[in-house]
Short mmCIF file of C-alpha atoms and ligand atoms in Angstrom, two decimals:
data_model
loop_
_atom_site.label_atom_id
_atom_site.label_comp_id
_atom_site.label_asym_id
_atom_site.label_seq_id
_atom_site.Cartn_x
_atom_site.Cartn_y
_atom_site.Cartn_z
CA MET M 8 0.00 0.00 0.00
CA ALA M 9 1.41 3.39 -0.99
CA THR M 10 1.46 5.77 1.93
CA THR M 11 1.82 9.50 1.81
CA PRO M 12 5.18 10.75 0.54
CA THR M 13 7.46 12.66 2.87
CA PRO M 14 6.37 16.24 3.56
CA GLN M 15 9.31 17.67 1.63
CA ALA M 16 7.81 16.13 -1.47
CA THR M 17 4.29 17.35 -0.87
CA VAL M 18 4.77 20.87 0.47
CA SER M 19 5.30 23.81 -1.78
CA GLN M 20 5.79 27.46 -0.94
CA ASN M 21 2.65 28.84 0.66
CA PRO M 22 1.61 31.90 -1.39
CA PHE M 23 -0.17 33.26 1.69
CA ALA M 24 2.93 33.15 3.89
CA ASP M 25 3.05 36.97 4.16
CA GLU M 26 -0.43 37.12 5.54
CA LEU M 27 0.53 34.55 8.18
CA ARG M 28 3.59 36.45 9.22
CA THR M 29 2.18 39.93 9.33
CA GLY M 30 -0.97 39.53 11.38
CA ARG M 31 -4.03 37.58 12.21
CA SER M 32 -6.65 39.30 10.06
CA ALA M 33 -8.32 37.07 7.56
CA LYS M 34 -9.02 38.03 3.96
CA PRO M 35 -12.56 38.24 2.61
CA CYS M 36 -13.96 34.82 1.77
CA VAL M 37 -17.01 32.57 1.40
CA LEU M 38 -17.38 29.45 3.52
CA VAL M 39 -19.35 26.70 1.78
CA ILE M 40 -20.58 24.06 4.23
CA PHE M 41 -21.45 20.68 2.72
CA GLY M 42 -24.02 18.92 4.85
CA ALA M 43 -25.17 22.24 6.34
CA THR M 44 -28.47 20.83 7.59
CA GLY M 45 -26.58 18.61 10.08
CA ASP M 46 -25.97 19.10 13.74
CA LEU M 47 -22.36 20.32 13.44
CA THR M 48 -23.34 23.47 11.53
CA LYS M 49 -25.97 24.42 14.04
CA ARG M 50 -24.18 23.45 17.25
CA LYS M 51 -20.59 24.34 16.43
CA LEU M 52 -19.77 26.03 13.14
CA VAL M 53 -22.16 28.94 13.04
CA PRO M 54 -22.03 29.69 16.79
CA SER M 55 -18.20 29.70 16.44
CA LEU M 56 -18.37 32.07 13.47
CA MET M 57 -20.45 34.39 15.61
CA GLY M 58 -17.86 34.12 18.38
CA LEU M 59 -15.29 35.31 15.83
CA ALA M 60 -17.62 38.13 14.82
CA LYS M 61 -17.94 39.17 18.46
CA ASP M 62 -14.15 39.31 18.81
CA GLY M 63 -13.81 41.27 15.56
CA LEU M 64 -11.97 38.41 13.85
CA LEU M 65 -14.26 37.65 10.94
CA PRO M 66 -13.03 38.97 7.61
CA PRO M 67 -14.47 42.33 6.61
CA ALA M 68 -16.37 40.69 3.74
CA PHE M 69 -17.73 37.25 4.53
CA ALA M 70 -20.56 34.91 3.53
CA VAL M 71 -21.69 31.34 4.18
CA VAL M 72 -23.39 29.03 1.71
CA GLY M 73 -25.07 25.93 3.15
CA PHE M 74 -24.98 23.09 0.60
CA ALA M 75 -27.24 20.14 1.31
CA ARG M 76 -29.80 17.81 -0.18
CA ARG M 77 -32.84 18.91 1.77
CA PRO M 78 -35.14 21.46 0.12
CA TRP M 79 -34.60 24.24 2.64
CA THR M 80 -35.07 27.94 1.83
CA ASP M 81 -32.66 30.71 2.76
CA ASP M 82 -35.08 31.82 5.47
CA GLY M 83 -35.54 28.31 6.82
CA PHE M 84 -31.76 27.87 6.94
CA ARG M 85 -31.30 31.17 8.77
CA LYS M 86 -33.98 30.28 11.29
CA GLU M 87 -32.21 26.99 12.14
CA LEU M 88 -28.89 28.79 12.49
CA ALA M 89 -30.38 31.54 14.66
CA ASP M 90 -31.72 28.81 16.90
CA GLY M 91 -28.23 27.26 17.09
CA VAL M 92 -26.56 30.55 17.98
CA LYS M 93 -29.15 31.18 20.68
CA GLN M 94 -28.65 27.71 22.21
CA PHE M 95 -24.97 27.08 21.71
CA GLY M 96 -23.34 30.45 21.06
CA ARG M 97 -21.27 32.51 23.46
CA PRO M 98 -23.18 35.24 25.34
CA ASP M 99 -24.14 38.28 23.27
CA THR M 100 -23.48 36.73 19.87
CA MET M 101 -27.11 36.83 18.71
CA ALA M 102 -26.86 40.49 17.70
CA HIS M 103 -23.94 39.58 15.44
CA PHE M 104 -25.99 36.87 13.78
CA ASP M 105 -28.89 39.27 13.21
CA ALA M 106 -26.51 41.80 11.64
CA LEU M 107 -25.01 39.16 9.35
CA ALA M 108 -28.08 37.00 8.67
CA ASP M 109 -28.37 37.90 4.99
CA ALA M 110 -24.78 36.68 4.43
CA PHE M 111 -26.13 33.11 4.97
CA THR M 112 -27.74 31.45 1.98
CA PHE M 113 -28.78 27.90 1.18
CA HIS M 114 -27.96 25.90 -1.94
CA GLN M 115 -29.87 22.69 -2.55
CA SER M 116 -28.19 19.91 -4.51
CA ASP M 117 -27.21 16.27 -4.33
CA PHE M 118 -23.54 15.85 -3.51
CA GLY M 119 -23.00 13.74 -6.61
CA GLU M 120 -24.75 16.04 -9.08
CA THR M 121 -22.26 18.10 -11.12
CA ALA M 122 -24.93 20.59 -12.19
CA GLY M 123 -25.31 21.54 -8.50
CA TYR M 124 -21.62 22.58 -8.42
CA VAL M 125 -21.88 24.52 -11.65
CA ALA M 126 -24.78 26.40 -10.08
CA LEU M 127 -22.76 26.80 -6.88
CA LYS M 128 -19.95 28.39 -8.83
CA GLN M 129 -22.32 30.94 -10.37
CA LYS M 130 -23.76 31.65 -6.96
CA LEU M 131 -20.29 32.18 -5.47
CA ASP M 132 -19.36 34.58 -8.30
CA GLN M 133 -22.52 36.53 -7.61
CA ILE M 134 -21.77 36.66 -3.87
CA ASP M 135 -18.25 37.93 -4.73
CA ARG M 136 -19.81 40.77 -6.71
CA GLN M 137 -22.43 41.63 -4.12
CA ARG M 138 -20.44 41.21 -0.93
CA GLY M 139 -16.83 41.74 -2.00
CA THR M 140 -15.68 38.25 -0.98
CA ALA M 141 -12.94 38.45 -3.63
CA GLY M 142 -13.10 34.90 -5.05
CA ASN M 143 -11.65 33.26 -1.93
CA ARG M 144 -13.38 30.04 -0.91
CA ILE M 145 -13.31 27.51 1.89
CA PHE M 146 -15.19 24.24 1.46
CA TYR M 147 -16.13 22.52 4.68
CA LEU M 148 -16.94 18.80 4.43
CA ALA M 149 -19.40 18.27 7.28
CA THR M 150 -21.22 15.37 5.62
CA PRO M 151 -20.92 11.67 6.46
CA PRO M 152 -17.58 10.45 5.02
CA SER M 153 -19.41 8.41 2.37
CA SER M 154 -20.13 11.67 0.50
CA TYR M 155 -16.54 13.05 0.58
CA SER M 156 -15.49 11.37 -2.62
CA ALA M 157 -18.35 12.77 -4.72
CA ILE M 158 -17.84 16.26 -3.31
CA LEU M 159 -14.09 16.27 -3.89
CA GLN M 160 -14.47 14.98 -7.46
CA ASN M 161 -17.08 17.63 -8.29
CA LEU M 162 -15.05 20.44 -6.75
CA ALA M 163 -12.13 19.43 -8.94
CA ALA M 164 -14.25 18.86 -12.06
CA THR M 165 -15.85 22.30 -11.88
CA GLY M 166 -12.54 24.04 -11.15
CA LEU M 167 -13.69 25.16 -7.70
CA SER M 168 -10.64 23.60 -6.05
CA THR M 169 -8.16 25.47 -8.23
CA GLU M 170 -6.31 28.48 -6.84
CA LYS M 171 -5.48 31.18 -9.32
CA ASP M 172 -4.80 34.90 -9.49
CA GLY M 173 -3.94 35.00 -5.79
CA LYS M 174 -7.39 33.72 -4.78
CA PHE M 175 -7.50 30.86 -2.33
CA ALA M 176 -9.52 27.64 -2.37
CA ARG M 177 -9.25 25.45 0.74
CA VAL M 178 -10.97 22.36 2.06
CA ILE M 179 -11.66 21.46 5.66
CA VAL M 180 -12.26 17.78 6.28
CA GLU M 181 -14.09 16.60 9.41
CA LYS M 182 -13.30 13.43 11.28
CA PRO M 183 -13.47 10.48 10.98
CA PHE M 184 -10.64 10.57 8.47
CA GLY M 185 -10.95 6.97 7.28
CA ARG M 186 -11.61 3.95 9.48
CA ASP M 187 -8.22 2.29 9.01
CA ILE M 188 -5.00 2.99 7.15
CA GLY M 189 -6.33 1.68 3.84
CA THR M 190 -9.35 3.98 3.81
CA ALA M 191 -7.30 6.92 5.10
CA VAL M 192 -4.72 6.50 2.34
CA ALA M 193 -7.54 6.23 -0.24
CA LEU M 194 -9.17 9.39 1.14
CA ASN M 195 -5.85 11.23 1.16
CA ASP M 196 -5.45 10.23 -2.51
CA GLN M 197 -8.91 11.57 -3.33
CA VAL M 198 -8.22 14.80 -1.46
CA ARG M 199 -4.88 15.19 -3.27
CA ALA M 200 -6.52 14.61 -6.64
CA ALA M 201 -8.53 17.80 -6.01
CA PHE M 202 -6.38 19.90 -3.67
CA HIS M 203 -2.74 20.46 -2.82
CA GLU M 204 -1.76 19.45 0.76
CA ARG M 205 -1.27 23.12 1.61
CA GLN M 206 -4.97 23.74 0.76
CA VAL M 207 -6.15 20.92 3.06
CA PHE M 208 -7.23 21.34 6.69
CA ARG M 209 -8.03 18.06 8.51
CA ILE M 210 -9.86 18.99 11.68
CA ASP M 211 -9.12 17.55 15.06
CA HIS M 212 -11.00 19.87 17.37
CA TYR M 213 -8.71 18.97 20.32
CA LEU M 214 -5.97 20.96 18.62
CA GLY M 215 -8.16 24.05 18.77
CA LYS M 216 -8.48 23.86 22.54
CA GLU M 217 -6.47 26.61 24.21
CA THR M 218 -5.05 24.24 26.80
CA VAL M 219 -3.87 21.76 24.21
CA GLN M 220 -2.01 24.58 22.48
CA ASN M 221 -0.61 25.54 25.85
CA ILE M 222 1.31 22.24 25.92
CA LEU M 223 3.69 23.75 23.35
CA ALA M 224 3.85 27.06 25.20
CA LEU M 225 4.59 25.37 28.53
CA ARG M 226 7.33 23.25 27.03
CA PHE M 227 8.99 25.65 24.69
CA ALA M 228 8.40 29.12 26.17
CA ASN M 229 9.95 28.11 29.49
CA GLY M 230 13.43 26.99 30.43
CA ILE M 231 12.63 24.90 33.46
CA PHE M 232 10.55 22.01 32.12
CA GLU M 233 12.39 20.85 29.03
CA PRO M 234 15.57 19.66 30.79
CA LEU M 235 13.41 17.25 32.81
CA TRP M 236 11.19 16.21 29.86
CA ASN M 237 12.80 12.86 29.08
CA GLU M 238 13.27 9.27 30.21
CA LYS M 239 15.94 10.18 32.78
CA PHE M 240 13.43 12.04 34.90
CA VAL M 241 9.98 10.97 33.74
CA ASP M 242 8.78 7.60 35.01
CA HIS M 243 5.66 7.51 32.84
CA VAL M 244 3.00 9.71 31.27
CA GLN M 245 -0.78 9.27 31.62
CA ILE M 246 -3.07 10.85 29.05
CA THR M 247 -6.74 10.68 30.01
CA VAL M 248 -9.81 11.77 28.07
CA ALA M 249 -12.75 10.69 30.23
CA GLU M 250 -16.37 11.44 29.52
CA SER M 251 -19.37 10.98 31.78
CA ILE M 252 -21.83 10.86 28.89
CA GLY M 253 -22.75 7.58 27.16
CA VAL M 254 -23.15 7.03 23.44
CA GLY M 255 -26.68 8.54 23.52
CA SER M 256 -28.34 8.51 20.14
CA ARG M 257 -25.04 7.73 18.36
CA GLY M 258 -25.11 4.00 19.17
CA GLY M 259 -25.11 2.95 15.52
CA TYR M 260 -22.09 5.12 14.69
CA PHE M 261 -20.22 4.20 17.86
CA GLU M 262 -20.73 0.48 17.38
CA GLU M 263 -18.70 0.76 14.16
CA SER M 264 -15.90 2.86 15.64
CA GLY M 265 -15.48 2.10 19.33
CA ILE M 266 -13.46 4.40 21.57
CA ILE M 267 -10.23 3.49 19.74
CA ARG M 268 -11.35 5.02 16.46
CA ASP M 269 -13.62 7.70 17.92
CA MET M 270 -11.11 9.17 20.39
CA ILE M 271 -7.72 7.47 20.59
CA GLN M 272 -6.74 7.48 16.90
CA ASN M 273 -7.26 11.23 16.70
CA HIS M 274 -7.64 13.28 19.89
CA LEU M 275 -5.38 11.24 22.21
CA MET M 276 -2.72 10.61 19.59
CA GLN M 277 -2.61 14.32 18.80
CA VAL M 278 -2.16 15.24 22.45
CA LEU M 279 0.51 12.54 22.77
CA THR M 280 2.49 14.00 19.86
CA LEU M 281 2.48 17.47 21.42
CA VAL M 282 3.69 16.12 24.75
CA ALA M 283 6.39 13.93 23.25
CA MET M 284 7.70 15.84 20.21
CA GLU M 285 11.12 17.44 19.90
CA PRO M 286 11.26 21.27 19.82
CA PRO M 287 10.46 22.37 16.27
CA ALA M 288 12.79 24.80 14.51
CA ALA M 289 9.91 27.29 14.32
CA ILE M 290 6.20 27.41 15.08
CA THR M 291 5.17 26.93 11.49
CA ALA M 292 2.78 24.38 10.10
CA ASP M 293 5.38 22.07 8.62
CA ALA M 294 8.07 22.46 11.26
CA VAL M 295 5.58 21.52 13.99
CA ARG M 296 3.98 18.69 12.03
CA ASP M 297 7.34 17.25 10.96
CA GLU M 298 8.20 16.80 14.64
CA LYS M 299 4.77 15.41 15.53
CA VAL M 300 4.91 12.79 12.83
CA LYS M 301 8.37 11.68 13.99
CA VAL M 302 6.86 10.72 17.35
CA LEU M 303 4.24 8.54 15.70
CA LYS M 304 6.85 6.94 13.49
CA ALA M 305 8.84 6.01 16.59
CA ILE M 306 5.91 3.96 17.93
CA ARG M 307 6.13 0.35 16.85
CA THR M 308 3.25 -1.51 15.22
CA PHE M 309 1.96 -4.17 17.67
CA LYS M 310 2.05 -7.83 16.77
CA PRO M 311 -1.43 -9.31 17.30
CA GLU M 312 -0.25 -11.54 20.14
CA GLU M 313 1.20 -8.51 22.03
CA VAL M 314 -2.07 -6.57 22.11
CA ASP M 315 -3.85 -8.22 25.05
CA GLU M 316 -0.87 -7.48 27.31
CA ALA M 317 -0.48 -3.86 26.16
CA THR M 318 -4.13 -2.82 26.19
CA VAL M 319 -7.36 -3.10 28.14
CA ARG M 320 -10.77 -2.67 26.52
CA ALA M 321 -14.13 -2.66 28.23
CA GLN M 322 -17.80 -1.84 27.95
CA TYR M 323 -19.95 0.03 30.47
CA THR M 324 -22.71 -1.85 32.22
CA ARG M 325 -25.85 -0.53 33.85
CA GLY M 326 -25.45 1.67 36.88
CA SER M 327 -26.54 4.92 38.38
CA PHE M 328 -24.92 8.24 37.72
CA GLY M 329 -25.91 11.47 39.48
CA GLY M 330 -29.04 9.74 40.80
CA GLU M 331 -30.04 8.62 37.32
CA ASP M 332 -30.32 4.99 36.24
CA CYS M 333 -28.16 4.53 33.12
CA LYS M 334 -28.29 1.72 30.60
CA GLY M 335 -25.36 -0.50 29.87
CA TYR M 336 -23.77 -0.11 26.47
CA ARG M 337 -25.28 -3.28 25.03
CA ASP M 338 -28.77 -1.99 25.87
CA GLU M 339 -28.24 1.35 24.09
CA GLU M 340 -30.24 2.10 20.96
CA GLY M 341 -28.55 0.85 17.79
CA VAL M 342 -26.19 -1.50 19.67
CA PRO M 343 -26.50 -5.29 19.23
CA LYS M 344 -26.79 -7.34 22.42
CA GLU M 345 -23.72 -9.37 21.48
CA SER M 346 -21.58 -6.29 20.76
CA VAL M 347 -17.87 -6.49 21.53
CA THR M 348 -17.20 -2.80 20.71
CA GLU M 349 -15.22 -1.10 23.45
CA THR M 350 -16.48 2.02 25.19
CA TYR M 351 -13.26 2.23 27.21
CA ALA M 352 -9.71 1.53 26.19
CA ALA M 353 -6.36 1.94 27.87
CA VAL M 354 -3.20 1.45 25.85
CA ARG M 355 0.50 1.34 26.69
CA LEU M 356 2.66 2.91 23.99
CA GLN M 357 6.43 2.93 23.83
CA ILE M 358 8.12 5.70 21.86
CA ASN M 359 11.36 4.25 20.57
CA ASN M 360 13.64 7.25 20.46
CA TRP M 361 16.46 8.67 22.60
CA ARG M 362 14.20 10.94 24.62
CA TRP M 363 11.58 8.40 25.63
CA ALA M 364 13.10 4.92 25.29
CA GLN M 365 12.36 3.90 28.92
CA THR M 366 9.25 5.96 29.55
CA PRO M 367 5.92 4.35 28.74
CA PHE M 368 3.00 6.52 27.66
CA PHE M 369 -0.41 5.32 28.88
CA LEU M 370 -3.49 6.56 27.03
CA ARG M 371 -7.02 5.94 28.26
CA SER M 372 -10.41 7.12 27.17
CA GLY M 373 -13.91 6.04 28.00
CA LYS M 374 -17.58 6.91 28.00
CA ARG M 375 -19.74 6.87 31.15
CA LEU M 376 -16.77 7.28 33.45
CA SER M 377 -16.84 9.01 36.80
CA ARG M 378 -16.24 12.56 35.49
CA ARG M 379 -15.65 14.50 32.33
CA VAL M 380 -11.97 15.31 32.44
CA THR M 381 -9.08 15.59 30.01
CA GLU M 382 -5.59 15.78 31.42
CA VAL M 383 -1.96 14.89 30.86
CA ALA M 384 -0.07 13.75 33.96
CA ILE M 385 3.71 13.64 33.78
CA HIS M 386 4.79 11.31 36.60
CA PHE M 387 8.41 11.95 37.62
CA LYS M 388 10.79 9.40 39.12
CA HIS M 389 11.56 9.25 42.83
CA PRO M 390 14.74 11.09 43.88
CA PRO M 391 17.74 8.77 43.65
CA HIS M 392 18.25 8.64 47.42
CA LEU M 393 15.41 9.02 49.91
CA LEU M 394 16.60 11.01 52.92
CA PHE M 395 13.41 11.49 54.80
CA GLU M 396 11.64 8.88 56.82
CA GLY M 397 8.57 7.55 55.22
CA GLY M 398 9.99 8.88 51.99
CA LYS M 399 9.20 5.73 50.07
CA ALA M 400 5.52 6.15 50.80
CA GLN M 401 5.78 9.65 49.40
CA GLN M 402 4.15 10.09 46.01
CA PRO M 403 6.53 11.08 43.25
CA ASN M 404 6.21 14.52 41.69
CA VAL M 405 3.48 14.93 39.11
CA LEU M 406 3.11 17.78 36.66
CA LEU M 407 -0.52 17.89 35.67
CA LEU M 408 -1.75 19.62 32.56
CA ARG M 409 -5.50 20.02 32.96
CA ILE M 410 -6.98 20.39 29.49
CA GLN M 411 -10.66 20.48 30.56
CA PRO M 412 -12.62 21.41 32.57
CA ASP M 413 -10.95 23.57 35.21
CA GLU M 414 -8.15 24.39 32.78
CA GLY M 415 -4.71 24.87 34.26
CA VAL M 416 -1.39 23.39 35.30
CA ALA M 417 -0.51 21.94 38.71
CA LEU M 418 2.67 20.61 40.22
CA ARG M 419 2.55 18.07 43.02
CA PHE M 420 5.56 17.97 45.34
CA GLY M 421 6.47 17.04 48.89
CA ALA M 422 6.72 19.72 51.60
CA LYS M 423 7.64 19.57 55.28
CA VAL M 424 4.67 19.49 57.60
CA PRO M 425 5.17 22.31 60.16
CA GLY M 426 6.28 21.04 63.57
CA PRO M 427 9.25 19.49 65.34
CA ASP M 428 9.16 16.24 63.33
CA VAL M 429 10.44 16.02 59.81
CA ARG M 430 7.37 14.74 58.04
CA ILE M 431 6.75 15.22 54.36
CA ARG M 432 3.36 15.67 52.79
CA ASP M 433 2.15 16.23 49.23
CA VAL M 434 1.16 19.78 48.33
CA ARG M 435 0.24 21.42 45.08
CA MET M 436 1.26 24.51 43.18
CA ASP M 437 -1.66 25.43 41.02
CA PHE M 438 -2.16 27.71 38.04
CA ARG M 439 -5.68 28.24 36.80
CA TYR M 440 -6.49 29.73 33.46
CA GLY M 441 -9.71 31.33 34.62
CA THR M 442 -8.01 33.09 37.54
CA ALA M 443 -4.92 34.17 35.62
CA PHE M 444 -6.57 35.39 32.42
CA GLY M 445 -10.32 35.64 33.14
CA GLY M 446 -12.65 36.23 30.23
CA GLU M 447 -14.54 33.78 28.08
CA THR M 448 -12.69 30.93 26.44
CA ALA M 449 -13.42 30.65 22.72
CA ASP M 450 -14.65 27.32 21.42
CA ALA M 451 -12.00 25.18 19.70
CA TYR M 452 -13.83 25.58 16.40
CA GLU M 453 -13.40 29.36 16.50
CA ARG M 454 -9.65 29.08 16.46
CA LEU M 455 -9.66 26.39 13.77
CA LEU M 456 -12.08 28.25 11.51
CA LEU M 457 -10.00 31.37 11.83
CA ASP M 458 -6.78 29.48 11.10
CA SER M 459 -8.33 27.96 7.99
CA MET M 460 -9.24 31.46 6.80
CA LEU M 461 -5.65 32.54 7.44
CA GLY M 462 -4.27 29.47 5.71
CA ASP M 463 -2.40 28.38 8.83
CA GLY M 464 -2.32 24.56 9.03
CA THR M 465 -0.28 24.27 12.25
CA LEU M 466 -3.27 23.07 14.27
CA PHE M 467 -4.55 20.64 11.64
CA ALA M 468 -3.48 17.04 11.05
CA ARG M 469 -1.31 16.41 8.00
CA ALA M 470 -1.88 13.37 5.76
CA ASP M 471 1.16 11.50 7.08
CA GLU M 472 0.16 12.09 10.73
CA VAL M 473 -3.28 10.63 10.17
CA GLU M 474 -1.85 7.60 8.39
CA GLU M 475 0.77 6.92 11.05
CA ALA M 476 -1.85 7.10 13.78
CA TRP M 477 -3.98 4.58 11.88
CA ARG M 478 -1.01 2.26 11.50
CA ILE M 479 -0.69 2.02 15.28
CA VAL M 480 -4.43 1.81 15.94
CA ASP M 481 -4.98 -0.79 13.19
CA SER M 482 -2.46 -3.08 14.82
CA ILE M 483 -4.38 -2.82 18.14
CA VAL M 484 -7.68 -3.50 16.42
CA ALA M 485 -6.16 -6.51 14.63
CA GLY M 486 -4.93 -7.91 17.97
CA TRP M 487 -8.40 -7.51 19.53
CA LYS M 488 -9.98 -9.25 16.58
CA GLN M 489 -7.69 -12.22 17.00
CA SER M 490 -7.94 -12.30 20.78
CA LYS M 491 -10.12 -14.83 22.57
CA ARG M 492 -10.67 -12.37 25.43
CA ARG M 493 -13.98 -10.50 25.45
CA PRO M 494 -13.96 -6.86 26.52
CA ASP M 495 -13.97 -6.39 30.31
CA GLU M 496 -16.85 -4.59 31.97
CA TYR M 497 -17.13 -1.52 34.20
CA VAL M 498 -20.13 -0.08 35.95
CA VAL M 499 -21.41 3.32 34.75
CA GLY M 500 -19.89 6.14 36.81
CA THR M 501 -16.71 4.32 37.84
CA TRP M 502 -13.15 4.82 36.58
CA GLY M 503 -13.17 1.81 34.25
CA PRO M 504 -12.27 -1.86 34.56
CA GLU M 505 -10.02 -3.12 37.36
CA ARG M 506 -7.52 -4.66 34.99
CA ALA M 507 -6.57 -1.17 33.76
CA ASP M 508 -4.34 -0.59 36.81
CA ALA M 509 -2.38 -3.74 36.11
CA LEU M 510 -1.52 -2.34 32.67
CA LEU M 511 0.58 0.37 34.32
CA GLY M 512 2.89 -2.07 36.05
CA PRO M 513 4.00 -2.35 39.71
CA GLY M 514 3.85 0.76 41.88
CA ARG M 515 1.77 2.78 39.43
CA THR M 516 -1.95 3.56 39.49
CA TRP M 517 -4.22 5.54 37.24
CA ARG M 518 -5.15 8.93 38.56
CA LYS M 519 -8.76 9.31 39.65
CA PRO M 520 -9.23 13.03 39.12
C1 BG6 G 12 -15.77 13.74 19.39
C2 BG6 G 12 -16.23 12.31 19.57
O1 BG6 G 12 -14.74 13.77 18.40
O2 BG6 G 12 -15.25 14.22 20.61
C3 BG6 G 12 -17.28 12.27 20.67
O3 BG6 G 12 -16.78 11.82 18.37
C4 BG6 G 12 -16.77 12.91 21.93
O4 BG6 G 12 -17.64 10.91 20.92
C5 BG6 G 12 -16.19 14.30 21.66
O5 BG6 G 12 -17.84 12.98 22.86
C6 BG6 G 12 -15.51 14.89 22.88
O6 BG6 G 12 -15.15 16.20 22.65
P1 BG6 G 12 -15.02 17.25 23.85
O7 BG6 G 12 -14.52 18.50 23.19
O8 BG6 G 12 -16.38 17.39 24.44
O9 BG6 G 12 -14.06 16.68 24.81
#
């Protein structure tokens, strides 16, 4: 199977580099949303656009075209969007929607019908004339992945994907990006047949979260952490993305993906690369992504017989949460009673490079766990010689990066308890985003939509990153398929199956935030 060529071969000079260097104001453009009648547009995309409007970050001339199969009118479309902004938008964004409402129009067409794209092109030209959007276009694929191919082919066939005369044409691709390496490579090929890599923005909304970006700031804007950030000082790293919600109405989708495809292949792997990467030569899209992809390349593919020992997978079973009786996964709508799809997974990964050779990285994610929390915990080694009595019982230092909620960074260390005895107890140094900076935090989609308008791909996954992550995940899935072991079980509202602690090895336990 041909995988994506090295970045050097795929990246050409970005003609919008000046814009990136000189400021963060986006040029006029039209955003075309394919699948605009879906939930994402209403819950995330348009409320985020209004967040940008509130912060004065939308381009001076801007329009949105919703492209979908349903026979909606412009007014019907606007009404749905207004509803979305009201429900899901940041405070005081409704007035911005009202002021911009006529910039939103609806275009009805089948995704596979070329005539619909010819008509779209005419419509976009007309919008350019009326609203001054200057021929710049961003196409957002918010449809089920089964429609991507038809959309990409038609964008190429009608010339909509071509950049000329300094006008940009970009495509944003939503997850899931394939369901294994074969489908991801095929999709990358289809994307590349229509767009150049520099025009492509593969969304992983975790990269738009402020606190995920702060991982790079913490590591590379400070002198004190990086000298310790390696196998000499770090015993192990725990990356947790826990959710308290279940699969809800998405049982059918989830049954096909499981937590490994839904969360670990993308969000957790992306966080892992930021924690483990080498310092890039510059904070530019390719310098950062070159380093991230090296981390993934250093993680070995599992042999099927190694997988049971290096992973734990489990399903939630009925229990009560917050006083509410919750179904077990196999009783959820759209889930077969004999399902073996995991709603929880914990994985031990070894990064085979000089920095991390002896430091395992443990990733875990699950639905219906005790709390919604995303964090990275860097567990340091014990000091080489323990001077104080009871020192062995002392917990080692932990640097905790709290991604959500309660965003911040905390350092756990031992301090002397006041009094005549020398007794050591754990204390915490705590930095909280809310206290230090105040203000509202923008939704991850705001940052990512803005970056796509600016042509800055730093916070988007590159083709080779996605494929490398699938290579690792595919080998886990293959091991599970071959394994005779059924998924373990955990009761709703707990921290997952018991066996997960054993995965960490002697003397280590999972944090229970
Ligand atoms: C999505 C997954 O990508 O991320 C969902 O498909 C999950 O299953 C969601 O609930 C979690 O995102 P967040 O931002 O709420 O942590």
